[in-house]
Amino acid sequence: RAAEWQLDQPAWSGRLRITARGSTAFIRLEDKTSGELFAQAPVEQFPGIAVESVTDSSRYFVIRIEDENGRRAFIGVGFVDRGDAFDFNVALQDHFKWVRQQSELARQDQDQGPKLDLGFKEGQTIKLNIANMKKKEGAAGNTRPRPAGPGGLTLLPPPPGGKGCGERPPSLPGPARLPGTPITDSVLSWPQPSAPAADAWGDFAKASG
């Protein structure tokens, strides 16, 4: 109980700081002018025996101080302002909350097993043989052979929207048939030259004697 202490005549007055090293928090009582350490209380667990609240006030606590030789003593500390006492509690709670989170993460890593290290070690090299790599089919365009035409010629595909070159051209219109004039199917009949008359050479024969 803080009421049993000599609050009007404290044995020491100064400033209080909380630091941490690893999972351990340290309550440091220092001179408010020079910063010289008066006493220090290592806290490995909170709530715990290292820091306890009194039963009759929220501004006073009992802490367990420890020197370099391992000697311990319990002393009472108090804050003039209630807000400072609240900050003191919150600082210790936040530290050990972080400690629990780190422990949980480490336990999860152990449950998942060792992580696979895919990084290169110092001086490690790899060799790639790219001479035998083949292009994937279709990567450089359509590689299917085109059909060959007669004589080994390659037939080009028909233009889009047009007719193919293999289609039969439309039939030409037949010859015009005049009324009463017979025409053969494939060859037109041209007029034949008439044979020379029998007397065409008559004058020549007479002239030559």
PDB file of C-alpha atoms in Angstrom:
ATOM      1  CA  ARG A   1       0.000   0.000   0.000  1.00  0.00           C
ATOM      2  CA  ALA A   2       1.373   3.400  -1.044  1.00  0.00           C
ATOM      3  CA  ALA A   3      -0.305   5.025   1.963  1.00  0.00           C
ATOM      4  CA  GLU A   4       2.267   3.323   4.196  1.00  0.00           C
ATOM      5  CA  TRP A   5       5.180   5.013   2.453  1.00  0.00           C
ATOM      6  CA  GLN A   6       6.649   8.358   3.401  1.00  0.00           C
ATOM      7  CA  LEU A   7       5.327  10.119   0.306  1.00  0.00           C
ATOM      8  CA  ASP A   8       6.041  13.589   1.677  1.00  0.00           C
ATOM      9  CA  GLN A   9       9.747  12.766   2.046  1.00  0.00           C
ATOM     10  CA  PRO A  10      10.896  10.567  -0.893  1.00  0.00           C
ATOM     11  CA  ALA A  11      14.371   9.066  -0.592  1.00  0.00           C
ATOM     12  CA  TRP A  12      15.206  10.011  -4.155  1.00  0.00           C
ATOM     13  CA  SER A  13      13.643  12.070  -6.964  1.00  0.00           C
ATOM     14  CA  GLY A  14      14.611  11.993 -10.620  1.00  0.00           C
ATOM     15  CA  ARG A  15      13.493  10.776 -14.042  1.00  0.00           C
ATOM     16  CA  LEU A  16      12.480   7.329 -15.228  1.00  0.00           C
ATOM     17  CA  ARG A  17      13.267   5.844 -18.664  1.00  0.00           C
ATOM     18  CA  ILE A  18      12.448   2.477 -20.189  1.00  0.00           C
ATOM     19  CA  THR A  19      14.911   0.899 -22.628  1.00  0.00           C
ATOM     20  CA  ALA A  20      15.099  -2.568 -24.170  1.00  0.00           C
ATOM     21  CA  ARG A  21      17.832  -4.984 -25.199  1.00  0.00           C
ATOM     22  CA  GLY A  22      16.500  -8.047 -26.934  1.00  0.00           C
ATOM     23  CA  SER A  23      13.458  -9.359 -25.106  1.00  0.00           C
ATOM     24  CA  THR A  24      14.390  -7.697 -21.779  1.00  0.00           C
ATOM     25  CA  ALA A  25      13.152  -4.246 -20.795  1.00  0.00           C
ATOM     26  CA  PHE A  26      15.090  -2.078 -18.368  1.00  0.00           C
ATOM     27  CA  ILE A  27      13.565   0.502 -16.015  1.00  0.00           C
ATOM     28  CA  ARG A  28      16.251   3.104 -15.479  1.00  0.00           C
ATOM     29  CA  LEU A  29      16.117   5.656 -12.639  1.00  0.00           C
ATOM     30  CA  GLU A  30      18.412   8.543 -13.619  1.00  0.00           C
ATOM     31  CA  ASP A  31      19.372  11.931 -12.299  1.00  0.00           C
ATOM     32  CA  LYS A  32      17.163  14.453 -14.082  1.00  0.00           C
ATOM     33  CA  THR A  33      20.040  16.876 -14.560  1.00  0.00           C
ATOM     34  CA  SER A  34      23.156  14.824 -15.265  1.00  0.00           C
ATOM     35  CA  GLY A  35      21.533  11.578 -16.454  1.00  0.00           C
ATOM     36  CA  GLU A  36      23.623   9.549 -13.981  1.00  0.00           C
ATOM     37  CA  LEU A  37      22.144   6.111 -13.288  1.00  0.00           C
ATOM     38  CA  PHE A  38      20.725   5.740  -9.784  1.00  0.00           C
ATOM     39  CA  ALA A  39      19.202   2.240 -10.071  1.00  0.00           C
ATOM     40  CA  GLN A  40      18.071  -0.177 -12.765  1.00  0.00           C
ATOM     41  CA  ALA A  41      15.391  -2.871 -12.815  1.00  0.00           C
ATOM     42  CA  PRO A  42      15.565  -5.516 -15.565  1.00  0.00           C
ATOM     43  CA  VAL A  43      12.101  -6.782 -16.545  1.00  0.00           C
ATOM     44  CA  GLU A  44      11.859 -10.140 -18.314  1.00  0.00           C
ATOM     45  CA  GLN A  45       8.099 -10.569 -17.922  1.00  0.00           C
ATOM     46  CA  PHE A  46       5.160  -8.208 -17.479  1.00  0.00           C
ATOM     47  CA  PRO A  47       3.063  -8.497 -15.427  1.00  0.00           C
ATOM     48  CA  GLY A  48       5.542 -10.204 -13.139  1.00  0.00           C
ATOM     49  CA  ILE A  49       7.502  -9.961  -9.943  1.00  0.00           C
ATOM     50  CA  ALA A  50       9.857  -7.311 -11.349  1.00  0.00           C
ATOM     51  CA  VAL A  51       7.030  -4.721 -11.564  1.00  0.00           C
ATOM     52  CA  GLU A  52       3.899  -4.759  -9.390  1.00  0.00           C
ATOM     53  CA  SER A  53       1.132  -2.212  -8.861  1.00  0.00           C
ATOM     54  CA  VAL A  54       0.083  -1.194  -5.383  1.00  0.00           C
ATOM     55  CA  THR A  55      -3.461  -1.898  -4.209  1.00  0.00           C
ATOM     56  CA  ASP A  56      -4.485   1.632  -3.269  1.00  0.00           C
ATOM     57  CA  SER A  57      -3.238   3.794  -6.179  1.00  0.00           C
ATOM     58  CA  SER A  58      -2.673   3.711  -9.940  1.00  0.00           C
ATOM     59  CA  ARG A  59       0.343   6.043  -9.716  1.00  0.00           C
ATOM     60  CA  TYR A  60       2.627   3.875  -7.547  1.00  0.00           C
ATOM     61  CA  PHE A  61       4.513   0.658  -8.208  1.00  0.00           C
ATOM     62  CA  VAL A  62       6.995  -1.688  -6.588  1.00  0.00           C
ATOM     63  CA  ILE A  63      10.006  -2.537  -8.767  1.00  0.00           C
ATOM     64  CA  ARG A  64      12.888  -4.961  -8.202  1.00  0.00           C
ATOM     65  CA  ILE A  65      16.213  -3.218  -8.826  1.00  0.00           C
ATOM     66  CA  GLU A  66      19.441  -5.120  -9.481  1.00  0.00           C
ATOM     67  CA  ASP A  67      23.095  -4.038  -9.530  1.00  0.00           C
ATOM     68  CA  GLU A  68      26.035  -5.342 -11.523  1.00  0.00           C
ATOM     69  CA  ASN A  69      26.900  -7.900  -8.823  1.00  0.00           C
ATOM     70  CA  GLY A  70      23.407  -9.461  -8.985  1.00  0.00           C
ATOM     71  CA  ARG A  71      22.187  -8.008  -5.675  1.00  0.00           C
ATOM     72  CA  ARG A  72      18.475  -7.208  -5.688  1.00  0.00           C
ATOM     73  CA  ALA A  73      16.158  -4.965  -3.663  1.00  0.00           C
ATOM     74  CA  PHE A  74      12.485  -3.930  -3.846  1.00  0.00           C
ATOM     75  CA  ILE A  75      11.715  -0.225  -3.829  1.00  0.00           C
ATOM     76  CA  GLY A  76       8.542   1.807  -4.314  1.00  0.00           C
ATOM     77  CA  VAL A  77       8.275   4.396  -7.094  1.00  0.00           C
ATOM     78  CA  GLY A  78       5.474   6.793  -7.909  1.00  0.00           C
ATOM     79  CA  PHE A  79       4.531   9.468 -10.441  1.00  0.00           C
ATOM     80  CA  VAL A  80       3.219  12.911  -9.658  1.00  0.00           C
ATOM     81  CA  ASP A  81       1.081  12.922 -12.813  1.00  0.00           C
ATOM     82  CA  ARG A  82      -1.391  10.133 -13.472  1.00  0.00           C
ATOM     83  CA  GLY A  83      -0.719  10.365 -17.235  1.00  0.00           C
ATOM     84  CA  ASP A  84       2.939   9.491 -16.680  1.00  0.00           C
ATOM     85  CA  ALA A  85       1.913   6.387 -14.751  1.00  0.00           C
ATOM     86  CA  PHE A  86      -0.366   5.390 -17.654  1.00  0.00           C
ATOM     87  CA  ASP A  87       2.488   5.830 -20.168  1.00  0.00           C
ATOM     88  CA  PHE A  88       4.741   3.706 -17.943  1.00  0.00           C
ATOM     89  CA  ASN A  89       2.255   0.840 -18.094  1.00  0.00           C
ATOM     90  CA  VAL A  90       1.682   1.156 -21.852  1.00  0.00           C
ATOM     91  CA  ALA A  91       5.418   1.185 -22.636  1.00  0.00           C
ATOM     92  CA  LEU A  92       5.947  -2.112 -20.818  1.00  0.00           C
ATOM     93  CA  GLN A  93       2.847  -3.688 -22.391  1.00  0.00           C
ATOM     94  CA  ASP A  94       3.908  -2.697 -25.931  1.00  0.00           C
ATOM     95  CA  HIS A  95       7.382  -4.141 -25.471  1.00  0.00           C
ATOM     96  CA  PHE A  96       6.207  -7.548 -24.317  1.00  0.00           C
ATOM     97  CA  LYS A  97       3.487  -7.618 -26.944  1.00  0.00           C
ATOM     98  CA  TRP A  98       6.257  -7.286 -29.528  1.00  0.00           C
ATOM     99  CA  VAL A  99       8.212 -10.071 -27.772  1.00  0.00           C
ATOM    100  CA  ARG A 100       5.234 -12.430 -28.048  1.00  0.00           C
ATOM    101  CA  GLN A 101       4.785 -11.631 -31.730  1.00  0.00           C
ATOM    102  CA  GLN A 102       8.425 -12.381 -32.469  1.00  0.00           C
ATOM    103  CA  SER A 103       8.191 -15.687 -30.613  1.00  0.00           C
ATOM    104  CA  GLU A 104       5.081 -16.660 -32.582  1.00  0.00           C
ATOM    105  CA  LEU A 105       6.756 -15.866 -35.920  1.00  0.00           C
ATOM    106  CA  ALA A 106       9.828 -17.901 -34.972  1.00  0.00           C
ATOM    107  CA  ARG A 107       7.636 -20.863 -33.996  1.00  0.00           C
ATOM    108  CA  GLN A 108       5.799 -20.712 -37.336  1.00  0.00           C
ATOM    109  CA  ASP A 109       9.084 -20.703 -39.233  1.00  0.00           C
ATOM    110  CA  GLN A 110      10.204 -23.822 -37.362  1.00  0.00           C
ATOM    111  CA  ASP A 111       6.920 -25.603 -38.134  1.00  0.00           C
ATOM    112  CA  GLN A 112       7.277 -24.870 -41.839  1.00  0.00           C
ATOM    113  CA  GLY A 113      10.755 -26.365 -41.946  1.00  0.00           C
ATOM    114  CA  PRO A 114      13.935 -24.904 -43.373  1.00  0.00           C
ATOM    115  CA  LYS A 115      13.517 -22.542 -46.268  1.00  0.00           C
ATOM    116  CA  LEU A 116      14.921 -23.563 -49.629  1.00  0.00           C
ATOM    117  CA  ASP A 117      17.869 -21.374 -50.545  1.00  0.00           C
ATOM    118  CA  LEU A 118      17.913 -20.896 -54.316  1.00  0.00           C
ATOM    119  CA  GLY A 119      20.506 -18.149 -54.369  1.00  0.00           C
ATOM    120  CA  PHE A 120      23.944 -18.466 -55.913  1.00  0.00           C
ATOM    121  CA  LYS A 121      26.791 -19.190 -53.576  1.00  0.00           C
ATOM    122  CA  GLU A 122      29.972 -17.175 -53.825  1.00  0.00           C
ATOM    123  CA  GLY A 123      31.922 -18.269 -56.896  1.00  0.00           C
ATOM    124  CA  GLN A 124      29.148 -20.560 -58.163  1.00  0.00           C
ATOM    125  CA  THR A 125      28.441 -20.470 -61.899  1.00  0.00           C
ATOM    126  CA  ILE A 126      26.071 -22.218 -64.307  1.00  0.00           C
ATOM    127  CA  LYS A 127      26.486 -23.164 -67.982  1.00  0.00           C
ATOM    128  CA  LEU A 128      23.727 -22.796 -70.547  1.00  0.00           C
ATOM    129  CA  ASN A 129      23.855 -24.645 -73.885  1.00  0.00           C
ATOM    130  CA  ILE A 130      21.633 -22.687 -76.251  1.00  0.00           C
ATOM    131  CA  ALA A 131      22.979 -24.211 -79.510  1.00  0.00           C
ATOM    132  CA  ASN A 132      20.570 -27.150 -79.380  1.00  0.00           C
ATOM    133  CA  MET A 133      17.500 -25.153 -78.466  1.00  0.00           C
ATOM    134  CA  LYS A 134      14.744 -25.389 -81.085  1.00  0.00           C
ATOM    135  CA  LYS A 135      12.198 -22.780 -81.850  1.00  0.00           C
ATOM    136  CA  LYS A 136       8.749 -23.665 -80.794  1.00  0.00           C
ATOM    137  CA  GLU A 137       6.367 -24.506 -83.560  1.00  0.00           C
ATOM    138  CA  GLY A 138       4.368 -21.492 -84.555  1.00  0.00           C
ATOM    139  CA  ALA A 139       6.696 -19.040 -82.778  1.00  0.00           C
ATOM    140  CA  ALA A 140       8.055 -17.610 -86.060  1.00  0.00           C
ATOM    141  CA  GLY A 141       4.824 -17.824 -88.056  1.00  0.00           C
ATOM    142  CA  ASN A 142       3.071 -20.584 -89.939  1.00  0.00           C
ATOM    143  CA  THR A 143       5.615 -23.269 -90.940  1.00  0.00           C
ATOM    144  CA  ARG A 144       3.231 -25.705 -92.654  1.00  0.00           C
ATOM    145  CA  PRO A 145       4.373 -26.632 -96.216  1.00  0.00           C
ATOM    146  CA  ARG A 146       2.288 -25.348 -99.052  1.00  0.00           C
ATOM    147  CA  PRO A 147       0.883 -27.786-101.596  1.00  0.00           C
ATOM    148  CA  ALA A 148       3.035 -28.163-104.706  1.00  0.00           C
ATOM    149  CA  GLY A 149       1.501 -27.830-108.137  1.00  0.00           C
ATOM    150  CA  PRO A 150       2.495 -29.580-111.362  1.00  0.00           C
ATOM    151  CA  GLY A 151       6.207 -29.415-112.158  1.00  0.00           C
ATOM    152  CA  GLY A 152       7.172 -28.733-108.539  1.00  0.00           C
ATOM    153  CA  LEU A 153       5.737 -25.211-108.485  1.00  0.00           C
ATOM    154  CA  THR A 154       4.243 -23.956-105.286  1.00  0.00           C
ATOM    155  CA  LEU A 155       0.662 -22.878-105.497  1.00  0.00           C
ATOM    156  CA  LEU A 156      -0.134 -19.660-103.719  1.00  0.00           C
ATOM    157  CA  PRO A 157      -3.290 -19.515-101.671  1.00  0.00           C
ATOM    158  CA  PRO A 158      -6.157 -17.632-103.252  1.00  0.00           C
ATOM    159  CA  PRO A 159      -6.539 -13.978-102.236  1.00  0.00           C
ATOM    160  CA  PRO A 160      -9.107 -13.383 -99.567  1.00  0.00           C
ATOM    161  CA  GLY A 161     -12.566 -12.855-100.943  1.00  0.00           C
ATOM    162  CA  GLY A 162     -11.588 -13.821-104.491  1.00  0.00           C
ATOM    163  CA  LYS A 163     -11.781 -17.021-106.520  1.00  0.00           C
ATOM    164  CA  GLY A 164      -8.990 -19.549-106.483  1.00  0.00           C
ATOM    165  CA  CYS A 165      -6.617 -19.980-109.396  1.00  0.00           C
ATOM    166  CA  GLY A 166      -7.676 -23.614-109.747  1.00  0.00           C
ATOM    167  CA  GLU A 167     -11.225 -22.723-110.699  1.00  0.00           C
ATOM    168  CA  ARG A 168     -12.331 -23.080-114.296  1.00  0.00           C
ATOM    169  CA  PRO A 169     -12.777 -19.706-116.004  1.00  0.00           C
ATOM    170  CA  PRO A 170     -16.230 -18.890-117.195  1.00  0.00           C
ATOM    171  CA  SER A 171     -17.022 -20.205-120.677  1.00  0.00           C
ATOM    172  CA  LEU A 172     -16.765 -17.739-123.491  1.00  0.00           C
ATOM    173  CA  PRO A 173     -19.953 -16.871-125.222  1.00  0.00           C
ATOM    174  CA  GLY A 174     -20.551 -18.924-128.324  1.00  0.00           C
ATOM    175  CA  PRO A 175     -20.329 -17.403-131.807  1.00  0.00           C
ATOM    176  CA  ALA A 176     -23.211 -15.356-132.835  1.00  0.00           C
ATOM    177  CA  ARG A 177     -25.485 -17.318-135.101  1.00  0.00           C
ATOM    178  CA  LEU A 178     -27.033 -15.306-137.842  1.00  0.00           C
ATOM    179  CA  PRO A 179     -30.353 -16.442-139.125  1.00  0.00           C
ATOM    180  CA  GLY A 180     -29.917 -18.949-141.961  1.00  0.00           C
ATOM    181  CA  THR A 181     -26.068 -19.155-141.624  1.00  0.00           C
ATOM    182  CA  PRO A 182     -24.705 -22.525-140.430  1.00  0.00           C
ATOM    183  CA  ILE A 183     -21.402 -22.411-138.444  1.00  0.00           C
ATOM    184  CA  THR A 184     -19.198 -25.293-137.313  1.00  0.00           C
ATOM    185  CA  ASP A 185     -18.561 -25.837-133.606  1.00  0.00           C
ATOM    186  CA  SER A 186     -14.875 -25.056-133.321  1.00  0.00           C
ATOM    187  CA  VAL A 187     -13.370 -23.696-136.536  1.00  0.00           C
ATOM    188  CA  LEU A 188     -14.762 -20.860-138.498  1.00  0.00           C
ATOM    189  CA  SER A 189     -15.002 -21.436-142.244  1.00  0.00           C
ATOM    190  CA  TRP A 190     -13.108 -18.869-144.164  1.00  0.00           C
ATOM    191  CA  PRO A 191     -13.880 -18.297-147.828  1.00  0.00           C
ATOM    192  CA  GLN A 192     -11.643 -20.490-150.049  1.00  0.00           C
ATOM    193  CA  PRO A 193      -9.892 -18.927-153.057  1.00  0.00           C
ATOM    194  CA  SER A 194     -11.492 -19.883-156.287  1.00  0.00           C
ATOM    195  CA  ALA A 195      -9.471 -21.988-158.775  1.00  0.00           C
ATOM    196  CA  PRO A 196      -7.952 -20.097-161.677  1.00  0.00           C
ATOM    197  CA  ALA A 197      -9.882 -20.273-164.892  1.00  0.00           C
ATOM    198  CA  ALA A 198      -8.616 -22.576-167.654  1.00  0.00           C
ATOM    199  CA  ASP A 199      -7.986 -19.738-169.963  1.00  0.00           C
ATOM    200  CA  ALA A 200      -6.169 -17.539-167.524  1.00  0.00           C
ATOM    201  CA  TRP A 201      -2.848 -18.502-169.118  1.00  0.00           C
ATOM    202  CA  GLY A 202      -4.129 -18.338-172.634  1.00  0.00           C
ATOM    203  CA  ASP A 203      -2.756 -14.990-173.517  1.00  0.00           C
ATOM    204  CA  PHE A 204       0.626 -15.869-172.039  1.00  0.00           C
ATOM    205  CA  ALA A 205       0.812 -19.064-173.981  1.00  0.00           C
ATOM    206  CA  LYS A 206      -0.018 -17.262-177.137  1.00  0.00           C
ATOM    207  CA  ALA A 207       2.524 -14.531-176.441  1.00  0.00           C
ATOM    208  CA  SER A 208       5.290 -17.039-175.908  1.00  0.00           C
ATOM    209  CA  GLY A 209       4.695 -18.573-179.353  1.00  0.00           C
TER     210      GLY A 209
END
